[in-house]
Coordinates of C-alpha atoms in Angstrom, one line a residue:
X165 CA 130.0 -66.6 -16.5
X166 CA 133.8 -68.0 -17.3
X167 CA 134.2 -71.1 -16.8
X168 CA 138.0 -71.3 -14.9
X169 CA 136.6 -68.8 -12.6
X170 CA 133.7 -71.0 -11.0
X171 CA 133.8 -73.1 -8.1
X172 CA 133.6 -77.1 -9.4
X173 CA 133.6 -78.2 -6.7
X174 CA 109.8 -73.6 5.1
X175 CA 106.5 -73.4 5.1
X176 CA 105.9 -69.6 3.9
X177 CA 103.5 -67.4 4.9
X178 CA 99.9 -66.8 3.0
X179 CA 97.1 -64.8 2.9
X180 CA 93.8 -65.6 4.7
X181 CA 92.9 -67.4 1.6
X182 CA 94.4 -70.8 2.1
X183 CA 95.5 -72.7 -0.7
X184 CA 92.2 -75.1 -0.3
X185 CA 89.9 -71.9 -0.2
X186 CA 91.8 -70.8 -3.7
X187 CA 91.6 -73.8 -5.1
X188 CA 87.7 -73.6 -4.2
X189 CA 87.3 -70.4 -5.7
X190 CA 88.9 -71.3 -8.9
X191 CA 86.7 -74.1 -9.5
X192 CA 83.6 -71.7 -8.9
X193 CA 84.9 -69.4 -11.3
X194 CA 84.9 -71.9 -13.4
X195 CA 81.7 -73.3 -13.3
X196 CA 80.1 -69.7 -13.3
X197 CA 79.4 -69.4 -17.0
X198 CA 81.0 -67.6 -20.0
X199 CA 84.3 -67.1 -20.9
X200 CA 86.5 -67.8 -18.2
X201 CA 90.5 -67.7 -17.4
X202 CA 92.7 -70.7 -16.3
X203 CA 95.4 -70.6 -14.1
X204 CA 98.5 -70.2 -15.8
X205 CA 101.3 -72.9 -16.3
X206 CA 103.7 -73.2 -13.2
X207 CA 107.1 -73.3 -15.0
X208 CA 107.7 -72.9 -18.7
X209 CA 108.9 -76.8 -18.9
X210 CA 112.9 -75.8 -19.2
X211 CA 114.8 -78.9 -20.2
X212 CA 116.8 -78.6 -17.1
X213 CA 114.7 -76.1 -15.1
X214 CA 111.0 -77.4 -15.7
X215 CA 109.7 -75.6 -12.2
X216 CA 112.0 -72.0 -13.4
X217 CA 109.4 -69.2 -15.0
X218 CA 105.6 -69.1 -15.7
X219 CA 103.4 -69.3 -18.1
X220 CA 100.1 -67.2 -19.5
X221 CA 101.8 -63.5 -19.3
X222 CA 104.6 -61.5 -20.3
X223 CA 106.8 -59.3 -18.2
X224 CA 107.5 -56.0 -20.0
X225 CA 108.9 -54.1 -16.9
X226 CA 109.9 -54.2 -13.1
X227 CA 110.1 -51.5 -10.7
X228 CA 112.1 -52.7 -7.6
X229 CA 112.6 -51.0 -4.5
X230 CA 114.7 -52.3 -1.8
X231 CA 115.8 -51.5 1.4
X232 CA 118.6 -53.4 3.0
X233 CA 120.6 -52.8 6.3
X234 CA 123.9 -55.4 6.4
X235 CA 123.7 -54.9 10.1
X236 CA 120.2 -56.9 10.6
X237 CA 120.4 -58.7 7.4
X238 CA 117.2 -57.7 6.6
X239 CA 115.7 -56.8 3.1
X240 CA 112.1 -55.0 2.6
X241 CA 111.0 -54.7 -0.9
X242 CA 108.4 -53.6 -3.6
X243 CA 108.3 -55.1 -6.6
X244 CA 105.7 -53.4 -9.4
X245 CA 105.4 -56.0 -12.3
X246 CA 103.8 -55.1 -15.4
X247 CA 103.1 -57.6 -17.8
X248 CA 100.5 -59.1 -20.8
X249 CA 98.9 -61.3 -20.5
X250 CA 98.8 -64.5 -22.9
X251 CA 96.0 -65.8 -22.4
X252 CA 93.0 -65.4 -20.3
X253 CA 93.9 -65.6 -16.5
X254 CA 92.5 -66.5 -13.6
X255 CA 95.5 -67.0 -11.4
X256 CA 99.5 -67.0 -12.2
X257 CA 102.8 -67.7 -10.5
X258 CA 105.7 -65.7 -9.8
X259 CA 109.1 -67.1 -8.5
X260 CA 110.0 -66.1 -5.0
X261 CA 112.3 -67.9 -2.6
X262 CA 112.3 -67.9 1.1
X263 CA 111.1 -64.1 2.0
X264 CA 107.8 -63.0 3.7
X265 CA 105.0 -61.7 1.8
X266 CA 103.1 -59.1 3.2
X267 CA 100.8 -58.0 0.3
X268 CA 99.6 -58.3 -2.9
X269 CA 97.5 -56.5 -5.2
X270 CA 96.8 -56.5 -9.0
X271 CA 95.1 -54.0 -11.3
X272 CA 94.7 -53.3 -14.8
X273 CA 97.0 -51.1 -17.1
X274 CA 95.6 -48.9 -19.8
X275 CA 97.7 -48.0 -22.9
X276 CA 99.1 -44.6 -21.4
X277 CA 100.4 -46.6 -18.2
X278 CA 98.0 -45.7 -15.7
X279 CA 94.8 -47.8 -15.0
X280 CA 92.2 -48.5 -12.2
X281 CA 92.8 -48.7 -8.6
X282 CA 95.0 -51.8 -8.0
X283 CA 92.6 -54.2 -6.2
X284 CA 93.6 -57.1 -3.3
X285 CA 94.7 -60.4 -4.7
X286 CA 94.6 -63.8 -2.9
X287 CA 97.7 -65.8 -3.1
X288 CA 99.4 -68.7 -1.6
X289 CA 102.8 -70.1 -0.8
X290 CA 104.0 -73.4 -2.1
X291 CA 108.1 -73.7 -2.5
X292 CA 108.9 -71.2 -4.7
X293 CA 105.7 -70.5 -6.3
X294 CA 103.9 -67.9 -5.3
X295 CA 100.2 -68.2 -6.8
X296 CA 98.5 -65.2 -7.5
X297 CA 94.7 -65.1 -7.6
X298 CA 93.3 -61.7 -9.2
X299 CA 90.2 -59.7 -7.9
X300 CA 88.9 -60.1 -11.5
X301 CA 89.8 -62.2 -14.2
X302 CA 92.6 -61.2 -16.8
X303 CA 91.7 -61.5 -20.8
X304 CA 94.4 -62.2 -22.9
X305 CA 96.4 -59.0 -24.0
X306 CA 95.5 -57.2 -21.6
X307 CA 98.1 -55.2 -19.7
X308 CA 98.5 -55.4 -15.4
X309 CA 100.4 -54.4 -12.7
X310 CA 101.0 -56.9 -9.8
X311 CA 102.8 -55.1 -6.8
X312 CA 104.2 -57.4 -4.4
X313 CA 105.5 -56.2 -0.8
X314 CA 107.5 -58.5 1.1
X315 CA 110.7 -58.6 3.8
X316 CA 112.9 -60.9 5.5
X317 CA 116.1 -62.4 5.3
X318 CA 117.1 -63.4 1.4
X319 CA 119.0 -66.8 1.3
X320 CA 121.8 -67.8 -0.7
X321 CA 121.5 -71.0 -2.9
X322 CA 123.6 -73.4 -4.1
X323 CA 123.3 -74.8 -7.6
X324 CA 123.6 -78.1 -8.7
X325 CA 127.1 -77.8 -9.4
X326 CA 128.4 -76.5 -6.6
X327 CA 128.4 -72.6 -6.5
X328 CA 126.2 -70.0 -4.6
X329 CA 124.1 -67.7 -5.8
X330 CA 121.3 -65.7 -5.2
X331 CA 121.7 -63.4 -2.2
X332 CA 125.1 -63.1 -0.8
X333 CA 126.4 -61.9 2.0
X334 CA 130.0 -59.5 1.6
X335 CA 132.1 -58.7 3.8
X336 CA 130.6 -54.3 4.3
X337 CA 126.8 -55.4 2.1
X338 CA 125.8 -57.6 0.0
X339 CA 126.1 -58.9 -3.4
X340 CA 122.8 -60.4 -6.0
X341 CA 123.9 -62.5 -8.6
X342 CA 121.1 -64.9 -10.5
X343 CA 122.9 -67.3 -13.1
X344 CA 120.4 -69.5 -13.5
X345 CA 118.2 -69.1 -10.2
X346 CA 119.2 -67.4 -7.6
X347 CA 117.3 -63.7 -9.1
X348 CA 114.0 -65.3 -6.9
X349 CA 115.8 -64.8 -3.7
X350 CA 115.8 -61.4 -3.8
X351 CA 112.5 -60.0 -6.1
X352 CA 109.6 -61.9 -7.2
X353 CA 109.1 -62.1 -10.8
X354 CA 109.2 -64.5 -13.8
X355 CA 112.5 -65.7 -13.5
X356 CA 113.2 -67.7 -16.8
X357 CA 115.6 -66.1 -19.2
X358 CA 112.7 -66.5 -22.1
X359 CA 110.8 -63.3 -20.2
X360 CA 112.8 -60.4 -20.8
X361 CA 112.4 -56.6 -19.4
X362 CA 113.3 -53.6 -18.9
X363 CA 114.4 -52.4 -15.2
X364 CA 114.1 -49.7 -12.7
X365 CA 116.1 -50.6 -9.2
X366 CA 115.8 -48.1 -6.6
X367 CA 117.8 -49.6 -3.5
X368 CA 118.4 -47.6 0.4
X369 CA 121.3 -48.6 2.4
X370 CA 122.9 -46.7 5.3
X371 CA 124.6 -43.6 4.6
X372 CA 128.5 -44.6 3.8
X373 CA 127.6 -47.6 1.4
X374 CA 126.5 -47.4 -2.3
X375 CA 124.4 -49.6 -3.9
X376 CA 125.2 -50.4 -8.0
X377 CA 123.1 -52.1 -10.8
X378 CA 122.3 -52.3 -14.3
X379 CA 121.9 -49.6 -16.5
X380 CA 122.3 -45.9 -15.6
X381 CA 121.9 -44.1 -12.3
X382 CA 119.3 -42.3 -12.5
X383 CA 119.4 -40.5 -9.2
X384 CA 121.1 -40.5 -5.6
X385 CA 119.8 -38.9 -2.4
X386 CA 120.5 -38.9 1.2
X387 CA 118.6 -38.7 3.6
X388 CA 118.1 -39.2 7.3
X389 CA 121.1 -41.2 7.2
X390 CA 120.2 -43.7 4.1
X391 CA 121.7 -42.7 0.7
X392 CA 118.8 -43.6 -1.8
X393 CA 120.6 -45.1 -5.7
X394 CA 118.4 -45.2 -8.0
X395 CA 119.4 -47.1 -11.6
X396 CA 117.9 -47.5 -15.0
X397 CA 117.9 -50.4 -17.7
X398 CA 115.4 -49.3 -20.7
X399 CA 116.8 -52.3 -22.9
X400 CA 115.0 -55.8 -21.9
X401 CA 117.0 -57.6 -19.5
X402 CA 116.7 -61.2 -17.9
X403 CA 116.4 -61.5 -14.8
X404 CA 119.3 -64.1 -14.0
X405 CA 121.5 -61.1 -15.2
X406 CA 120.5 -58.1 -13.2
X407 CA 122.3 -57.4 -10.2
X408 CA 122.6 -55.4 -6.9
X409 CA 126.2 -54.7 -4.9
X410 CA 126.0 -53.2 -1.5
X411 CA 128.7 -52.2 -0.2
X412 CA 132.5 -49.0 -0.4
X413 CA 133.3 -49.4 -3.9
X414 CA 135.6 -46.5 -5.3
X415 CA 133.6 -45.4 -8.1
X416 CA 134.7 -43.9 -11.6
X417 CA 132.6 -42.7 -14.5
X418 CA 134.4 -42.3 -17.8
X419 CA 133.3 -43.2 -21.8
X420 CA 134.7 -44.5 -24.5
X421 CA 135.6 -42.6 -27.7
X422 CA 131.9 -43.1 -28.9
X423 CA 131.0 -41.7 -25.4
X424 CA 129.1 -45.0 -24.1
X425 CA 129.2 -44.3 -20.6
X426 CA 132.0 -46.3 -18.9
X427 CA 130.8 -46.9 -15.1
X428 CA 133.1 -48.7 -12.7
X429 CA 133.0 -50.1 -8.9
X430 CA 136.0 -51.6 -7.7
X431 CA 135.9 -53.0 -3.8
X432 CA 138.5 -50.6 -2.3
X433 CA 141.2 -53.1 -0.9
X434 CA 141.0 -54.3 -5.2
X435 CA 141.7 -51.0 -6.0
X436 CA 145.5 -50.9 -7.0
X437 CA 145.6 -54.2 -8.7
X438 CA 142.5 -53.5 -10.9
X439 CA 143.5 -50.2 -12.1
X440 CA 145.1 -51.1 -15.5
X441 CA 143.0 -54.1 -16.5
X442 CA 139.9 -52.0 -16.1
X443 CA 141.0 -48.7 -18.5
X444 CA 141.5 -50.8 -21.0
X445 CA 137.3 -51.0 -21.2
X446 CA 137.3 -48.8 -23.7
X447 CA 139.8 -50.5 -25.7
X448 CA 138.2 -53.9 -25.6
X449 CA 134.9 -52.3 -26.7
X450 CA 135.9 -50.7 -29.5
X451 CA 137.8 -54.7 -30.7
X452 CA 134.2 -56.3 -30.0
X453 CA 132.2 -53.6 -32.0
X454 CA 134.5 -53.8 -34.9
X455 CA 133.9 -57.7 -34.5
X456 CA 130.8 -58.0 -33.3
X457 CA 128.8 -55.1 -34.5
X458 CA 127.1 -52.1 -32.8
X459 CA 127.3 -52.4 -28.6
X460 CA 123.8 -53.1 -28.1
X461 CA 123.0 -51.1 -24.5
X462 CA 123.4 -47.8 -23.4
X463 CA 126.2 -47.9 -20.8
X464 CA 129.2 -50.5 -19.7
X465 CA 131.8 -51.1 -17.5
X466 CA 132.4 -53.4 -14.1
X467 CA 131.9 -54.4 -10.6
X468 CA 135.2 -55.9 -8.5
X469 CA 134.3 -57.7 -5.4
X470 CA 136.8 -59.4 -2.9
X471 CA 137.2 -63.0 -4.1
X472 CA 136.6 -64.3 -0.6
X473 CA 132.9 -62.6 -1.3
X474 CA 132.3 -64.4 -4.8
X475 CA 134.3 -66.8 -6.6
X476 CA 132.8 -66.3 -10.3
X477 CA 132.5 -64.2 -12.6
X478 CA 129.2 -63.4 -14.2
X479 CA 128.0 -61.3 -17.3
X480 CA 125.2 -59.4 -15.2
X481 CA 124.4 -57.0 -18.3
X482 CA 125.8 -53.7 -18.8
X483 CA 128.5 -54.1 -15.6
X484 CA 129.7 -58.1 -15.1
X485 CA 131.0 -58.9 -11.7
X486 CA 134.4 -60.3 -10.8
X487 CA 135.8 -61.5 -8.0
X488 CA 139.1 -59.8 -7.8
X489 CA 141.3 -58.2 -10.0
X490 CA 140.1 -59.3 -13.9
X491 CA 143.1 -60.0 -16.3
X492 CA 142.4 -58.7 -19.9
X493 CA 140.9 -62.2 -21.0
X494 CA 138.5 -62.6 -18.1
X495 CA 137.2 -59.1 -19.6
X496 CA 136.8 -60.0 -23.3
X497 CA 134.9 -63.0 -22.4
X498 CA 132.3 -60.8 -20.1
X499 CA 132.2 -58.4 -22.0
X500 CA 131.4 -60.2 -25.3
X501 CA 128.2 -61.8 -23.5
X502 CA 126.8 -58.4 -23.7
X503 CA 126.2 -59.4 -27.3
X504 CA 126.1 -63.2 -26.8
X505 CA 124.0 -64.4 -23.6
X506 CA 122.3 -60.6 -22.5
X507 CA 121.4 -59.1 -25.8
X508 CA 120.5 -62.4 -27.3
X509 CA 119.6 -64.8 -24.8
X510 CA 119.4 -68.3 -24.4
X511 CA 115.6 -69.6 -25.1
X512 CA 116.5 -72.7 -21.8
X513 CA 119.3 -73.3 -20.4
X514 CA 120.0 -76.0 -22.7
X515 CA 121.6 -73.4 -25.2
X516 CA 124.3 -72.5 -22.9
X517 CA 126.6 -73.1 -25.0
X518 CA 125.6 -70.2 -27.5
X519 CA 126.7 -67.9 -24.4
X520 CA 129.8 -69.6 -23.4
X521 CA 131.0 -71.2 -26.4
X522 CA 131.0 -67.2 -28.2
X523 CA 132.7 -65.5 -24.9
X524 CA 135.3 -68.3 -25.1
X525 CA 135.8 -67.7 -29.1
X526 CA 136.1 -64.1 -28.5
X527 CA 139.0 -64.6 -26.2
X528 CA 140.5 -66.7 -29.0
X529 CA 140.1 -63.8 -31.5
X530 CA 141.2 -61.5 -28.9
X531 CA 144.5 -63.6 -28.2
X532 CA 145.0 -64.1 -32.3
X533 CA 144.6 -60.4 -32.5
X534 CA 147.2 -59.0 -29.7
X535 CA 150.3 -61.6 -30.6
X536 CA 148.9 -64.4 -28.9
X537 CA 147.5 -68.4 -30.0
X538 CA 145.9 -68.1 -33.1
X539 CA 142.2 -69.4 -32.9
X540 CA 143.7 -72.2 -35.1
X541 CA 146.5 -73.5 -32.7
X542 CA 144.1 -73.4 -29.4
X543 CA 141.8 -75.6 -31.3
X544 CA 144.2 -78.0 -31.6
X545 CA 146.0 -77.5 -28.6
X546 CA 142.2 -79.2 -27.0
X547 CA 141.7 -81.3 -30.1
X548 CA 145.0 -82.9 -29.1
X549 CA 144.5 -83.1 -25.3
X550 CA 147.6 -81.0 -24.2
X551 CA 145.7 -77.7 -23.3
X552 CA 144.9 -78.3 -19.8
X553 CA 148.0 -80.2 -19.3
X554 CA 145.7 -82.8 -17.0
X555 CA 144.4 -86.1 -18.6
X556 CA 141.0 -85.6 -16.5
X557 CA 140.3 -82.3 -17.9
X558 CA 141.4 -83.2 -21.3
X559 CA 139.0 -86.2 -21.2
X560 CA 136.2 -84.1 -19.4
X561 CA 136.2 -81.8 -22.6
X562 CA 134.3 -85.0 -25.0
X563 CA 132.1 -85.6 -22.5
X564 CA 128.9 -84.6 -23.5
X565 CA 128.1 -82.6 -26.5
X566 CA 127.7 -78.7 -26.5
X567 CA 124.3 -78.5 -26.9
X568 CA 123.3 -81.7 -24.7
X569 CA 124.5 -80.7 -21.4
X570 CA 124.0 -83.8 -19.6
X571 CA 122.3 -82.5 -16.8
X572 CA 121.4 -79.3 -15.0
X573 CA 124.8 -79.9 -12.6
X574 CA 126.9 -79.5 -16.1
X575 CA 125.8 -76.2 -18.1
X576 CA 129.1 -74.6 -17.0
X577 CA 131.1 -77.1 -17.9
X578 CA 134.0 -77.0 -20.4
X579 CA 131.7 -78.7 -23.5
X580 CA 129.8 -75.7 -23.1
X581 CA 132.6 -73.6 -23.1
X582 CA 135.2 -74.8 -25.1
X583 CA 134.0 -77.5 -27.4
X584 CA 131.1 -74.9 -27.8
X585 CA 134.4 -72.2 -28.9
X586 CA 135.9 -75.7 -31.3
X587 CA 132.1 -75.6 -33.1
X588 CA 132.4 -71.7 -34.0
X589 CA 136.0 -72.7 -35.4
X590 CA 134.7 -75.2 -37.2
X591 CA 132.4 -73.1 -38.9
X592 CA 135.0 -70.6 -39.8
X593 CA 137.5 -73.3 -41.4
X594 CA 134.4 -74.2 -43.5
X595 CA 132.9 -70.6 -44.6
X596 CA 136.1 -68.6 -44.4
X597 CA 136.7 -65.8 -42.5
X598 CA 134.5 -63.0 -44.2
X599 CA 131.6 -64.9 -44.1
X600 CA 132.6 -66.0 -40.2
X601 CA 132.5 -62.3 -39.4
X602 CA 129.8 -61.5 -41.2
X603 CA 128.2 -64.6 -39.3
X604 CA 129.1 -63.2 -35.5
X605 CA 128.1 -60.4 -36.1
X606 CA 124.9 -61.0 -38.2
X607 CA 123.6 -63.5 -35.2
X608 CA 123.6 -60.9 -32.9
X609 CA 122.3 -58.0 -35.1
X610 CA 118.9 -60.7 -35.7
X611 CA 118.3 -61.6 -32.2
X612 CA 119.4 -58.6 -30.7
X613 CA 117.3 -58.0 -27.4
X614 CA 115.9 -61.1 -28.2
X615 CA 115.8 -65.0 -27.4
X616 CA 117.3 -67.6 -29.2
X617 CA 118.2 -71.5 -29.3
X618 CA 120.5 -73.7 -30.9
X619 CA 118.1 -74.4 -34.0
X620 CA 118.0 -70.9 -34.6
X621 CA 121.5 -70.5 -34.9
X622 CA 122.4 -73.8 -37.1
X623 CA 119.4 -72.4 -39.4
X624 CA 120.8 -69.3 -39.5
X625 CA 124.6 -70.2 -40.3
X626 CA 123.0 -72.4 -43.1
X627 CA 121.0 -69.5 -44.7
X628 CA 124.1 -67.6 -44.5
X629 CA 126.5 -69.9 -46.6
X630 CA 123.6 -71.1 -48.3
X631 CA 126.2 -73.5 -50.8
X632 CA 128.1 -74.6 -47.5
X633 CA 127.9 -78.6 -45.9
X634 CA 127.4 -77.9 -42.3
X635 CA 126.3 -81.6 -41.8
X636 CA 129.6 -83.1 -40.1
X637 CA 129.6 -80.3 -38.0
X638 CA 125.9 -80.4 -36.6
X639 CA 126.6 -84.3 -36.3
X640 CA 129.8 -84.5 -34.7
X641 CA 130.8 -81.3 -32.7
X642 CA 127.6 -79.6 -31.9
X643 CA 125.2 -83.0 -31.3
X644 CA 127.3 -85.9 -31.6
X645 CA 128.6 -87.6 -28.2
X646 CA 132.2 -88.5 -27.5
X647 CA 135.2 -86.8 -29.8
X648 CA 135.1 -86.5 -33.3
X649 CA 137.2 -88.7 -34.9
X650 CA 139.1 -85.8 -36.8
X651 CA 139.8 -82.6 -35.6

């Protein structure tokens, strides 16, 4: 997500068995002698999310198909989770918001991918949680399949700092976007970014829309008046960045000159004004990967939505949204959280700032490189307080430190994004530019596909200019609160 571009500004259904009845039944279980499950944890106790994922399993994959018709507002869906278990199970919790669930069954998986007959689960309803209670008892490592079936009409949420998420409604479909919660409005599913995995996403739509995701299409049909898309993302994903837009896009396939597949969908009436920001894709790729190191997915390229549809961007991996026309910055930030924020990814949302604060750096490097600010004279262009040429923002920037967001309202706030950029700089001025470089793009080679926090990365800076004082930095740009008292 970029920062300048976001807005600052029921009782469910349940199966017969009632939440009292599975409550009942878990504590017979219980008492029934030998080794037994437990339920598993209900949230993974994020900082600023405690209630956000699940504990006692692993996702490894989803299958997701999804039926949506912008006329009735109505979405119908199957969701086929596999996952490992982590420690013996008797029930677990997937995040779903709002829609109807109509079944739910679980079964084993054997090590070829196939398994038993998928038996009937119990479950219950309460908020967002949806409890699943298996036929049989899961032992830790073993593999399963939940599939979930469930309709209705998915809701858009609004986050504690103001901007929507989730489902949202376009003017000709519809358009998913997660960052940090809104994925649960539309599939069930472990949504905390710490349980990564890789993606199918089949989704029907009347004939005369598309319907575009992660990854790769893998297919298109039509039939009986629906066109059937069918997309592909083998390299583990989060689920706050996957994505679905329904809706005309003009839509170009090209590659760049390693031949990563470049695939575009630009709202029509954003057409003309998009055109020469967008084929320079390629261009901006090949700048990151010589900075960054190798591109760490199979595919790339964009989605471009009216802006009275969404008023953010977001990094969903592999194609980022924007609302409108991009400029060439508003790219290199994106694009660069294919590296920093999708391939590694934040362990809570407390790390923000290792997204934000290396999407905002690259468009300092990007700027130093193409006869813009040097990285040098935008860091003291903030440290100074005449960058956003308004007192308020220039005193917002010291307010909290990057990696102590004060609250769950303020992960997208410029501390995260800036002051996170002003640490990376920092580093740099201390370890030289070689060694910065070698930093970047040694960070992302060790985590790649992989999760991450903030001790991870002051331990790894350290191990990699081993004779380097990183002390004053850790205490007074990355932790300490208020401004430094030297720039």
């Amino acid at each position: 997500m970029v920062s300048r571009a976001r807005r600052i500004t029921d009782v469910p259904r349940s199966s017969a068995a009632a939440p009292f009845a599975l409550a009942i039944a878990l504590a017979l279980t219980a008492c029934s002698g030998g080794v037994q499950g437990k339920p598993g944890a209900s949230g993974v106790s994020d900082p600023y999310f405690p209630k956000l994922g699940n504990g006692g399993y692993d996702v490894t994959h989803y299958d997701l198909t999804l039926s949506y018709d912008p006329g009735t507002k109505r979405l119908k869906g199957t969701a086929e989770i596999t996952a490992k278990a982590t420690q013996d199970l008797s029930a677990f919790n997937l995040d779903l918001k709002g829609l109807d669930v109509d079944e739910v069954t679980v079964g084993s998986v054997e090590s070829g991918g196939t398994g038993g007959e998928d038996a009937d689960a119990r479950w219950n309803r309460a908020g967002h949680e949806l409890t699943v209670r298996p036929h049989d008892d899961l032992d830790k490592g073993e593999t399963f399949r939940t599939t979930v079936r469930y309709s209705g009409t998915p809701e858009t949420l609004t986050d504690p700092d103001g901007s929507e998420e989730g489902w949202l409604r376009t003017a000709d479909g519809a358009l998913a976007l997660g960052e940090p919660t809104g994925s649960m409005t539309w599939f069930p599913g472990n949504h905390h970014p710490s349980d990564k995995a890789s993606y199918d996403i089949k989704v029907t739509v009347p004939e005369g829309l598309q319907a575009v995701s992660n990854g790769e299409l893998k297919d298109e049909t039509t039939l009986n008046g629906r066109a059937t898309f069918t997309w592909h993302s083998a390299e583990p994903m989060a689920s706050y960045v996957a994505t679905v837009a329904i809706g005309t896009y003009d839509i170009t396939r090209t590659a760049t000159k390693n031949g990563l597949p470049v695939i575009v969908a630009v709202d029509p009436t954003q057409a003309a004004a998009s055109k020469k920001p967008l084929a320079s894709i390629p261009e901006i790729m090949e700048w990151e990967e010589y900075n960054f190191g190798p591109y760490p997915f199979s595919s790339t390229g964009a989605i471009v939505d009216r802006q009275d549809d969404v008023d953010y961007a977001l990094e969903t991996q592999t194609r980022p949204v924007f609302p409108g026309a991009p400029d060439t910055e508003l790219l290199v930030h994106e694009l660069a959280h294919q590296w920093y924020g999708d391939s590694v990814t934040p362990k809570t949302w407390r790390d923000m700032w290792l997204n934000e604060g290396f999407a905002t750096y690259a468009e300092w490097l990007w700027q130093e490189d193409h006869d813009g600010d040097t990285a040098e004279e935008t860091f003291n262009s903030l440290y100074q307080g005449d960058y956003y040429d308004d007192p308020d923002l220039d005193e917002a920037l010291w307010s909290f430190p990057p990696a102590k967001p004060s609250s769950a309202a303020h992960i997208s706030d410029s501390p995260v994004y800036e002051r996170g950029a002003m640490v990376l700089h920092k580093i740099r001025q201390t370890v030289g530019d070689d060694t910065f470089y070698d930093i970047l793009q040694g960070w992302a080679a060790a985590h790649r596909h992989g999760n991450a926090d903030t001790a991870d990365f002051t331990a790894y800076v350290e191990k990699s200019a081993p004779d380097a004082d990183f002390t004053e930095i850790w205490e007074d740009w990355l932790y300490g609160e208020g401004k430094p008292a030297k720039p």
